[in-house]
PDB file of C-alpha atoms in Angstrom:
ATOM      1  CA  MET A  16      13.317 -54.437 -41.281  1.00 45.00           C
ATOM      2  CA  LYS A  17      11.764 -53.069 -38.083  1.00 41.00           C
ATOM      3  CA  LYS A  18      13.794 -55.584 -36.137  1.00 42.00           C
ATOM      4  CA  ILE A  19      17.020 -54.379 -37.804  1.00 42.00           C
ATOM      5  CA  ILE A  20      16.165 -50.727 -37.077  1.00 40.00           C
ATOM      6  CA  SER A  21      15.468 -51.588 -33.420  1.00 43.00           C
ATOM      7  CA  ILE A  22      18.834 -53.290 -33.121  1.00 40.00           C
ATOM      8  CA  VAL A  23      20.608 -50.277 -34.661  1.00 37.00           C
ATOM      9  CA  ILE A  24      18.819 -47.852 -32.329  1.00 39.00           C
ATOM     10  CA  ALA A  25      19.662 -50.012 -29.301  1.00 43.00           C
ATOM     11  CA  ALA A  26      23.310 -50.161 -30.359  1.00 43.00           C
ATOM     12  CA  ALA A  27      23.378 -46.380 -30.823  1.00 43.00           C
ATOM     13  CA  CYS A  28      21.917 -45.845 -27.358  1.00 41.00           C
ATOM     14  CA  ALA A  29      24.443 -48.212 -25.831  1.00 41.00           C
ATOM     15  CA  LEU A  30      27.272 -46.378 -27.583  1.00 37.00           C
ATOM     16  CA  ALA A  31      25.987 -43.013 -26.373  1.00 39.00           C
ATOM     17  CA  LEU A  32      25.775 -44.338 -22.823  1.00 38.00           C
ATOM     18  CA  PHE A  33      29.345 -45.681 -23.052  1.00 36.00           C
ATOM     19  CA  VAL A  34      30.675 -42.386 -24.414  1.00 37.00           C
ATOM     20  CA  GLY A  35      28.830 -40.477 -21.706  1.00 39.00           C
ATOM     21  CA  CYS A  36      30.363 -42.611 -18.988  1.00 35.00           C
ATOM     22  CA  SER A  37      33.806 -42.342 -20.569  1.00 34.00           C
ATOM     23  CA  ALA A  38      33.526 -38.566 -20.659  1.00 33.00           C
ATOM     24  CA  LYS A  39      32.959 -38.467 -16.910  1.00 31.00           C
ATOM     25  CA  ALA A  40      35.879 -40.723 -16.072  1.00 31.00           C
ATOM     26  CA  PRO A  41      38.648 -38.102 -16.379  1.00 32.00           C
ATOM     27  CA  GLU A  42      36.640 -35.741 -14.145  1.00 33.00           C
ATOM     28  CA  ALA A  43      36.362 -38.424 -11.477  1.00 32.00           C
ATOM     29  CA  ALA A  44      40.040 -39.307 -11.860  1.00 33.00           C
ATOM     30  CA  ALA A  45      40.969 -35.669 -11.302  1.00 37.00           C
ATOM     31  CA  GLU A  46      39.652 -36.009  -7.765  1.00 45.00           C
ATOM     32  CA  ASP A  47      42.101 -38.833  -7.101  1.00 52.00           C
ATOM     33  CA  GLY A  48      45.697 -38.258  -6.100  1.00 93.00           C
ATOM     34  CA  ASN A  49      48.237 -37.989  -3.328  1.00 96.00           C
ATOM     35  CA  VAL A  50      49.971 -35.023  -1.733  1.00 97.00           C
ATOM     36  CA  SER A  51      53.479 -35.698  -0.418  1.00 97.00           C
ATOM     37  CA  LEU A  52      54.761 -33.747   2.589  1.00 98.00           C
ATOM     38  CA  ASP A  53      58.286 -33.821   4.012  1.00 98.00           C
ATOM     39  CA  GLY A  54      59.976 -32.064   6.921  1.00 97.00           C
ATOM     40  CA  SER A  55      59.447 -30.872  10.488  1.00 95.00           C
ATOM     41  CA  THR A  56      58.812 -33.588  13.081  1.00 93.00           C
ATOM     42  CA  SER A  57      57.218 -30.960  15.346  1.00 92.00           C
ATOM     43  CA  MET A  58      54.415 -30.526  12.830  1.00 95.00           C
ATOM     44  CA  GLU A  59      53.451 -34.205  12.911  1.00 93.00           C
ATOM     45  CA  LYS A  60      50.289 -33.794  14.984  1.00 93.00           C
ATOM     46  CA  VAL A  61      49.075 -30.759  13.052  1.00 96.00           C
ATOM     47  CA  ILE A  62      49.788 -32.279   9.635  1.00 97.00           C
ATOM     48  CA  GLY A  63      48.256 -35.607  10.659  1.00 97.00           C
ATOM     49  CA  SER A  64      45.049 -33.877  11.742  1.00 97.00           C
ATOM     50  CA  LEU A  65      44.890 -31.724   8.620  1.00 98.00           C
ATOM     51  CA  GLY A  66      45.649 -34.714   6.398  1.00 97.00           C
ATOM     52  CA  GLU A  67      42.877 -36.838   7.873  1.00 97.00           C
ATOM     53  CA  SER A  68      40.376 -33.989   7.652  1.00 97.00           C
ATOM     54  CA  PHE A  69      41.388 -33.316   4.047  1.00 97.00           C
ATOM     55  CA  ILE A  70      41.016 -36.880   2.778  1.00 96.00           C
ATOM     56  CA  ASN A  71      37.686 -37.253   4.595  1.00 96.00           C
ATOM     57  CA  SER A  72      36.385 -34.277   2.618  1.00 95.00           C
ATOM     58  CA  ASN A  73      38.041 -35.374  -0.637  1.00 95.00           C
ATOM     59  CA  PRO A  74      37.309 -39.085  -1.265  1.00 94.00           C
ATOM     60  CA  GLY A  75      39.925 -40.788  -3.389  1.00 94.00           C
ATOM     61  CA  THR A  76      42.791 -38.587  -2.187  1.00 96.00           C
ATOM     62  CA  SER A  77      45.608 -39.489   0.191  1.00 96.00           C
ATOM     63  CA  TYR A  78      48.642 -37.919   1.785  1.00 96.00           C
ATOM     64  CA  THR A  79      52.103 -39.062   2.787  1.00 97.00           C
ATOM     65  CA  TYR A  80      54.191 -37.402   5.499  1.00 97.00           C
ATOM     66  CA  ASN A  81      57.900 -38.014   5.865  1.00 96.00           C
ATOM     67  CA  PRO A  82      59.113 -36.641   9.253  1.00 95.00           C
ATOM     68  CA  THR A  83      62.731 -35.824   8.415  1.00 94.00           C
ATOM     69  CA  GLY A  84      63.220 -32.438  10.121  1.00 94.00           C
ATOM     70  CA  SER A  85      62.855 -28.899   8.803  1.00 95.00           C
ATOM     71  CA  GLY A  86      66.183 -28.732   6.993  1.00 95.00           C
ATOM     72  CA  SER A  87      65.540 -31.971   5.138  1.00 96.00           C
ATOM     73  CA  GLY A  88      62.002 -30.927   4.225  1.00 97.00           C
ATOM     74  CA  ILE A  89      63.237 -27.651   2.769  1.00 98.00           C
ATOM     75  CA  LYS A  90      65.854 -29.548   0.772  1.00 97.00           C
ATOM     76  CA  ALA A  91      63.256 -32.068  -0.438  1.00 98.00           C
ATOM     77  CA  VAL A  92      60.926 -29.442  -1.890  1.00 98.00           C
ATOM     78  CA  SER A  93      63.905 -27.634  -3.434  1.00 97.00           C
ATOM     79  CA  GLU A  94      64.985 -30.857  -5.154  1.00 97.00           C
ATOM     80  CA  GLY A  95      61.439 -31.712  -6.210  1.00 96.00           C
ATOM     81  CA  THR A  96      61.136 -34.938  -4.206  1.00 97.00           C
ATOM     82  CA  CYS A  97      57.984 -33.805  -2.389  1.00 97.00           C
ATOM     83  CA  ASP A  98      55.040 -31.508  -3.127  1.00 97.00           C
ATOM     84  CA  ILE A  99      55.197 -29.362   0.016  1.00 98.00           C
ATOM     85  CA  GLY A 100      57.992 -28.966   2.554  1.00 98.00           C
ATOM     86  CA  LEU A 101      57.314 -28.506   6.262  1.00 98.00           C
ATOM     87  CA  SER A 102      59.458 -26.176   8.363  1.00 97.00           C
ATOM     88  CA  SER A 103      59.148 -25.120  11.991  1.00 93.00           C
ATOM     89  CA  ARG A 104      61.211 -22.005  11.327  1.00 93.00           C
ATOM     90  CA  ASN A 105      61.066 -19.159   8.845  1.00 94.00           C
ATOM     91  CA  LEU A 106      63.033 -19.566   5.641  1.00 96.00           C
ATOM     92  CA  LYS A 107      66.500 -18.062   5.612  1.00 95.00           C
ATOM     93  CA  ASP A 108      67.460 -15.400   3.083  1.00 97.00           C
ATOM     94  CA  ASP A 109      69.534 -17.797   1.007  1.00 97.00           C
ATOM     95  CA  GLU A 110      66.651 -20.287   0.878  1.00 97.00           C
ATOM     96  CA  LYS A 111      64.301 -17.571  -0.352  1.00 98.00           C
ATOM     97  CA  ALA A 112      66.915 -16.483  -2.880  1.00 98.00           C
ATOM     98  CA  SER A 113      67.076 -20.047  -4.206  1.00 97.00           C
ATOM     99  CA  GLY A 114      63.423 -19.821  -5.235  1.00 98.00           C
ATOM    100  CA  LEU A 115      61.507 -21.082  -2.201  1.00 98.00           C
ATOM    101  CA  THR A 116      58.448 -19.495  -0.603  1.00 98.00           C
ATOM    102  CA  GLY A 117      57.295 -20.010   2.981  1.00 98.00           C
ATOM    103  CA  THR A 118      53.647 -19.642   3.984  1.00 98.00           C
ATOM    104  CA  VAL A 119      52.962 -19.497   7.722  1.00 97.00           C
ATOM    105  CA  LEU A 120      50.329 -22.060   8.650  1.00 96.00           C
ATOM    106  CA  ALA A 121      50.275 -21.642  12.430  1.00 96.00           C
ATOM    107  CA  LEU A 122      52.278 -20.564  15.459  1.00 95.00           C
ATOM    108  CA  ASP A 123      53.714 -22.969  18.006  1.00 93.00           C
ATOM    109  CA  GLY A 124      55.228 -22.482  21.424  1.00 94.00           C
ATOM    110  CA  ILE A 125      58.522 -24.215  22.159  1.00 96.00           C
ATOM    111  CA  ALA A 126      58.019 -25.632  25.626  1.00 97.00           C
ATOM    112  CA  VAL A 127      61.000 -26.036  27.950  1.00 98.00           C
ATOM    113  CA  ILE A 128      60.441 -29.439  29.533  1.00 98.00           C
ATOM    114  CA  VAL A 129      61.706 -31.357  32.557  1.00 98.00           C
ATOM    115  CA  ASN A 130      60.881 -34.635  34.245  1.00 98.00           C
ATOM    116  CA  PRO A 131      57.616 -34.457  36.247  1.00 97.00           C
ATOM    117  CA  ASN A 132      59.578 -35.230  39.458  1.00 97.00           C
ATOM    118  CA  ASN A 133      61.780 -32.148  39.043  1.00 98.00           C
ATOM    119  CA  PRO A 134      60.726 -29.529  41.645  1.00 98.00           C
ATOM    120  CA  VAL A 135      61.705 -26.623  39.384  1.00 98.00           C
ATOM    121  CA  SER A 136      58.642 -25.106  37.726  1.00 98.00           C
ATOM    122  CA  ASP A 137      59.769 -21.721  36.401  1.00 98.00           C
ATOM    123  CA  LEU A 138      62.890 -20.319  34.742  1.00 98.00           C
ATOM    124  CA  SER A 139      63.659 -17.004  33.089  1.00 98.00           C
ATOM    125  CA  VAL A 140      64.958 -16.835  29.518  1.00 98.00           C
ATOM    126  CA  GLU A 141      68.297 -15.741  30.969  1.00 98.00           C
ATOM    127  CA  GLN A 142      68.464 -18.775  33.264  1.00 98.00           C
ATOM    128  CA  ILE A 143      67.561 -21.104  30.397  1.00 98.00           C
ATOM    129  CA  ALA A 144      70.312 -19.569  28.275  1.00 98.00           C
ATOM    130  CA  SER A 145      72.861 -19.927  31.106  1.00 98.00           C
ATOM    131  CA  ILE A 146      71.885 -23.558  31.603  1.00 98.00           C
ATOM    132  CA  TYR A 147      72.252 -24.435  27.936  1.00 98.00           C
ATOM    133  CA  LYS A 148      75.548 -22.575  27.617  1.00 98.00           C
ATOM    134  CA  GLY A 149      76.929 -24.574  30.534  1.00 98.00           C
ATOM    135  CA  GLU A 150      77.182 -21.615  32.905  1.00 98.00           C
ATOM    136  CA  ILE A 151      74.645 -23.129  35.322  1.00 98.00           C
ATOM    137  CA  THR A 152      75.325 -26.847  35.676  1.00 98.00           C
ATOM    138  CA  ASN A 153      73.486 -27.883  38.859  1.00 98.00           C
ATOM    139  CA  TRP A 154      69.752 -27.821  39.511  1.00 98.00           C
ATOM    140  CA  LYS A 155      70.317 -26.482  43.060  1.00 98.00           C
ATOM    141  CA  ASP A 156      71.414 -23.155  41.543  1.00 98.00           C
ATOM    142  CA  VAL A 157      67.896 -22.573  40.182  1.00 98.00           C
ATOM    143  CA  GLY A 158      65.946 -23.930  43.150  1.00 97.00           C
ATOM    144  CA  GLY A 159      66.089 -27.631  42.343  1.00 98.00           C
ATOM    145  CA  ASN A 160      67.819 -30.738  43.642  1.00 98.00           C
ATOM    146  CA  ASP A 161      71.571 -31.045  44.076  1.00 98.00           C
ATOM    147  CA  ALA A 162      72.091 -32.814  40.743  1.00 98.00           C
ATOM    148  CA  GLU A 163      73.914 -32.189  37.491  1.00 98.00           C
ATOM    149  CA  ILE A 164      71.693 -30.762  34.737  1.00 98.00           C
ATOM    150  CA  VAL A 165      71.538 -33.041  31.696  1.00 98.00           C
ATOM    151  CA  LEU A 166      71.065 -30.995  28.521  1.00 98.00           C
ATOM    152  CA  ILE A 167      68.908 -32.540  25.808  1.00 98.00           C
ATOM    153  CA  GLY A 168      68.356 -30.879  22.431  1.00 98.00           C
ATOM    154  CA  ARG A 169      67.703 -31.410  18.742  1.00 96.00           C
ATOM    155  CA  GLU A 170      70.107 -32.076  15.902  1.00 95.00           C
ATOM    156  CA  ALA A 171      71.611 -29.360  13.705  1.00 92.00           C
ATOM    157  CA  GLY A 172      69.111 -28.363  11.005  1.00 88.00           C
ATOM    158  CA  SER A 173      66.098 -28.837  13.282  1.00 93.00           C
ATOM    159  CA  GLY A 174      63.579 -25.993  13.145  1.00 91.00           C
ATOM    160  CA  THR A 175      62.862 -26.440  16.839  1.00 93.00           C
ATOM    161  CA  ARG A 176      66.548 -26.078  17.683  1.00 95.00           C
ATOM    162  CA  ASP A 177      66.897 -23.061  15.417  1.00 92.00           C
ATOM    163  CA  GLY A 178      63.916 -21.374  17.060  1.00 92.00           C
ATOM    164  CA  PHE A 179      64.994 -22.197  20.598  1.00 96.00           C
ATOM    165  CA  GLU A 180      68.595 -21.068  20.145  1.00 96.00           C
ATOM    166  CA  SER A 181      67.642 -17.897  18.279  1.00 92.00           C
ATOM    167  CA  ILE A 182      65.181 -16.770  20.946  1.00 94.00           C
ATOM    168  CA  THR A 183      67.417 -17.652  23.909  1.00 97.00           C
ATOM    169  CA  GLY A 184      70.564 -16.276  22.265  1.00 96.00           C
ATOM    170  CA  THR A 185      72.410 -19.590  22.485  1.00 97.00           C
ATOM    171  CA  ASN A 186      73.240 -20.168  18.805  1.00 93.00           C
ATOM    172  CA  ASP A 187      76.243 -22.472  18.488  1.00 92.00           C
ATOM    173  CA  ALA A 188      76.850 -22.199  22.251  1.00 97.00           C
ATOM    174  CA  CYS A 189      74.759 -25.032  23.701  1.00 98.00           C
ATOM    175  CA  LYS A 190      76.592 -27.793  25.590  1.00 98.00           C
ATOM    176  CA  TYR A 191      74.259 -30.651  24.700  1.00 98.00           C
ATOM    177  CA  ARG A 192      74.648 -34.057  26.301  1.00 98.00           C
ATOM    178  CA  GLN A 193      72.439 -35.514  23.573  1.00 98.00           C
ATOM    179  CA  GLU A 194      71.283 -34.158  20.200  1.00 98.00           C
ATOM    180  CA  LEU A 195      68.228 -36.121  19.082  1.00 97.00           C
ATOM    181  CA  THR A 196      66.558 -36.341  15.700  1.00 94.00           C
ATOM    182  CA  SER A 197      62.899 -35.941  16.628  1.00 94.00           C
ATOM    183  CA  THR A 198      60.582 -34.143  19.026  1.00 93.00           C
ATOM    184  CA  GLY A 199      59.302 -37.508  20.256  1.00 94.00           C
ATOM    185  CA  ASP A 200      62.805 -38.671  21.156  1.00 97.00           C
ATOM    186  CA  VAL A 201      63.421 -35.497  23.196  1.00 98.00           C
ATOM    187  CA  ILE A 202      60.173 -35.955  25.122  1.00 97.00           C
ATOM    188  CA  THR A 203      60.872 -39.642  25.799  1.00 98.00           C
ATOM    189  CA  THR A 204      64.453 -38.982  26.942  1.00 98.00           C
ATOM    190  CA  VAL A 205      63.447 -36.189  29.338  1.00 98.00           C
ATOM    191  CA  SER A 206      60.583 -38.286  30.718  1.00 98.00           C
ATOM    192  CA  GLN A 207      63.050 -41.033  31.657  1.00 98.00           C
ATOM    193  CA  ASN A 208      65.715 -38.845  33.301  1.00 98.00           C
ATOM    194  CA  PRO A 209      64.854 -36.850  36.467  1.00 98.00           C
ATOM    195  CA  ASP A 210      67.803 -34.494  35.891  1.00 98.00           C
ATOM    196  CA  ALA A 211      67.208 -33.764  32.197  1.00 98.00           C
ATOM    197  CA  ILE A 212      65.966 -30.592  30.531  1.00 98.00           C
ATOM    198  CA  GLY A 213      64.853 -30.310  26.928  1.00 98.00           C
ATOM    199  CA  TYR A 214      62.644 -28.372  24.558  1.00 98.00           C
ATOM    200  CA  ALA A 215      59.781 -29.526  22.384  1.00 96.00           C
ATOM    201  CA  SER A 216      56.838 -28.325  20.363  1.00 92.00           C
ATOM    202  CA  LEU A 217      53.847 -27.351  22.481  1.00 92.00           C
ATOM    203  CA  ALA A 218      51.675 -29.166  19.941  1.00 88.00           C
ATOM    204  CA  SER A 219      53.511 -32.422  20.698  1.00 90.00           C
ATOM    205  CA  LEU A 220      53.595 -32.408  24.506  1.00 92.00           C
ATOM    206  CA  LYS A 221      52.472 -35.400  26.532  1.00 89.00           C
ATOM    207  CA  ASP A 222      51.714 -35.946  30.213  1.00 94.00           C
ATOM    208  CA  ASN A 223      55.031 -37.730  30.792  1.00 97.00           C
ATOM    209  CA  VAL A 224      56.941 -34.421  30.927  1.00 98.00           C
ATOM    210  CA  LYS A 225      56.405 -31.089  32.684  1.00 98.00           C
ATOM    211  CA  ALA A 226      56.425 -27.824  30.759  1.00 98.00           C
ATOM    212  CA  LEU A 227      58.070 -25.012  32.716  1.00 98.00           C
ATOM    213  CA  THR A 228      56.658 -21.523  32.874  1.00 98.00           C
ATOM    214  CA  VAL A 229      59.102 -19.002  31.402  1.00 98.00           C
ATOM    215  CA  GLY A 230      59.241 -15.753  33.326  1.00 97.00           C
ATOM    216  CA  GLY A 231      55.994 -16.817  34.977  1.00 98.00           C
ATOM    217  CA  ILE A 232      54.175 -17.391  31.674  1.00 98.00           C
ATOM    218  CA  ALA A 233      52.939 -20.873  30.772  1.00 97.00           C
ATOM    219  CA  PRO A 234      53.094 -22.048  27.133  1.00 95.00           C
ATOM    220  CA  THR A 235      49.452 -22.128  26.003  1.00 93.00           C
ATOM    221  CA  GLU A 236      47.499 -21.285  22.875  1.00 89.00           C
ATOM    222  CA  GLU A 237      46.471 -17.963  24.412  1.00 92.00           C
ATOM    223  CA  THR A 238      49.971 -16.896  25.504  1.00 95.00           C
ATOM    224  CA  VAL A 239      51.480 -17.890  22.174  1.00 94.00           C
ATOM    225  CA  LYS A 240      48.814 -15.935  20.303  1.00 90.00           C
ATOM    226  CA  ASP A 241      49.173 -12.775  22.389  1.00 93.00           C
ATOM    227  CA  GLY A 242      52.973 -13.003  22.352  1.00 93.00           C
ATOM    228  CA  SER A 243      53.440 -13.111  26.136  1.00 97.00           C
ATOM    229  CA  TYR A 244      55.083 -16.546  25.892  1.00 97.00           C
ATOM    230  CA  VAL A 245      58.260 -15.537  24.123  1.00 96.00           C
ATOM    231  CA  ILE A 246      59.730 -18.906  23.093  1.00 96.00           C
ATOM    232  CA  GLN A 247      57.624 -19.496  19.992  1.00 94.00           C
ATOM    233  CA  ARG A 248      58.088 -20.024  16.255  1.00 92.00           C
ATOM    234  CA  PRO A 249      56.038 -20.486  13.073  1.00 94.00           C
ATOM    235  CA  PHE A 250      54.889 -23.652  11.339  1.00 96.00           C
ATOM    236  CA  VAL A 251      55.585 -23.068   7.646  1.00 98.00           C
ATOM    237  CA  LEU A 252      54.503 -24.695   4.371  1.00 98.00           C
ATOM    238  CA  VAL A 253      57.339 -24.476   1.843  1.00 98.00           C
ATOM    239  CA  THR A 254      56.801 -24.442  -1.915  1.00 98.00           C
ATOM    240  CA  LYS A 255      59.072 -23.862  -4.905  1.00 98.00           C
ATOM    241  CA  ASP A 256      58.561 -20.814  -7.095  1.00 97.00           C
ATOM    242  CA  GLY A 257      57.619 -21.581 -10.678  1.00 95.00           C
ATOM    243  CA  VAL A 258      56.606 -25.167  -9.917  1.00 96.00           C
ATOM    244  CA  GLU A 259      52.874 -25.725 -10.192  1.00 96.00           C
ATOM    245  CA  LEU A 260      51.399 -27.942  -7.515  1.00 96.00           C
ATOM    246  CA  SER A 261      49.330 -30.934  -8.587  1.00 96.00           C
ATOM    247  CA  GLU A 262      45.574 -30.520  -8.303  1.00 96.00           C
ATOM    248  CA  THR A 263      45.485 -32.531  -5.082  1.00 97.00           C
ATOM    249  CA  ALA A 264      48.480 -30.740  -3.543  1.00 97.00           C
ATOM    250  CA  LYS A 265      46.955 -27.357  -4.428  1.00 97.00           C
ATOM    251  CA  LYS A 266      43.665 -28.364  -2.825  1.00 97.00           C
ATOM    252  CA  PHE A 267      45.485 -29.446   0.338  1.00 98.00           C
ATOM    253  CA  PHE A 268      47.530 -26.234   0.471  1.00 98.00           C
ATOM    254  CA  ASP A 269      44.428 -24.069   0.023  1.00 98.00           C
ATOM    255  CA  TYR A 270      42.519 -26.024   2.662  1.00 98.00           C
ATOM    256  CA  ALA A 271      45.351 -26.012   5.231  1.00 98.00           C
ATOM    257  CA  THR A 272      45.811 -22.243   4.956  1.00 97.00           C
ATOM    258  CA  SER A 273      42.100 -21.400   5.027  1.00 97.00           C
ATOM    259  CA  SER A 274      39.950 -20.386   7.958  1.00 96.00           C
ATOM    260  CA  GLN A 275      38.142 -23.728   7.548  1.00 96.00           C
ATOM    261  CA  ALA A 276      41.215 -25.505   8.956  1.00 97.00           C
ATOM    262  CA  ALA A 277      41.531 -23.286  12.042  1.00 96.00           C
ATOM    263  CA  GLU A 278      39.517 -25.591  14.293  1.00 96.00           C
ATOM    264  CA  VAL A 279      41.572 -28.626  13.246  1.00 97.00           C
ATOM    265  CA  ILE A 280      44.858 -26.784  13.866  1.00 96.00           C
ATOM    266  CA  THR A 281      43.681 -25.605  17.283  1.00 93.00           C
ATOM    267  CA  ALA A 282      42.616 -29.120  18.274  1.00 93.00           C
ATOM    268  CA  ALA A 283      46.108 -30.317  17.327  1.00 92.00           C
ATOM    269  CA  GLY A 284      47.665 -27.890  19.832  1.00 88.00           C
ATOM    270  CA  ALA A 285      48.891 -25.088  17.558  1.00 92.00           C
ATOM    271  CA  VAL A 286      47.636 -21.552  16.979  1.00 93.00           C
ATOM    272  CA  PRO A 287      46.154 -20.928  13.496  1.00 94.00           C
ATOM    273  CA  VAL A 288      47.021 -17.649  11.791  1.00 92.00           C
ATOM    274  CA  ASN A 289      43.866 -17.597   9.619  1.00 88.00           C
TER     275      ASN A 289
END
């Protein structure tokens, strides 16, 4: 009889242990998950740094980033094909009216870039506008070599293009030689052509191009933050009103927009707003 009782007690303990473990499983599973991000190619370095920092602090989570451009990212979150859209421009009125909300994550300077061998080092906003509108076509007219200026820019729908053209007053007036689909392509193209000029996110710059000063002001974290470097725009997280983020996506959003992320954003070359 004692032996039977012992067996029953042991079985009961084993069952209790199993139930206890099972009860914890959903809690552990809640920590798992992926956050999907889609949009601005200029935000690649910032989002990559934030993503890595986030998953290191949240074991079992992951993130995916689809660098399609601001317009495509805004469309993706509107259509529900990603958790959070990424835009390197503020939302337009019609986008807000359609039920989207933009939260500014950071500020970024749009650097005007040339080949390192180009002797020109400074241009005014007015000169930049005249160059892109095709009114100034030779580098010698702004203190450079006697060579035709090759205009490189981004494709329609790009947040970088929208920001650049809005600030320089060149909307729908630029005479581009090439319209490229990513910040990286612009940088590579300018680095390979001594007569090219382009624009790119300050956060994405590399040593293979030279950033011009604009009106004597260099694009840096300090000059973007104090507003003295005028060619700048926001990095924006886009969400859809009335659509609840998943637990993991909400955690990422809260982390990215907190003061805890400021150091990571700064290290990635942008200026945090929190």
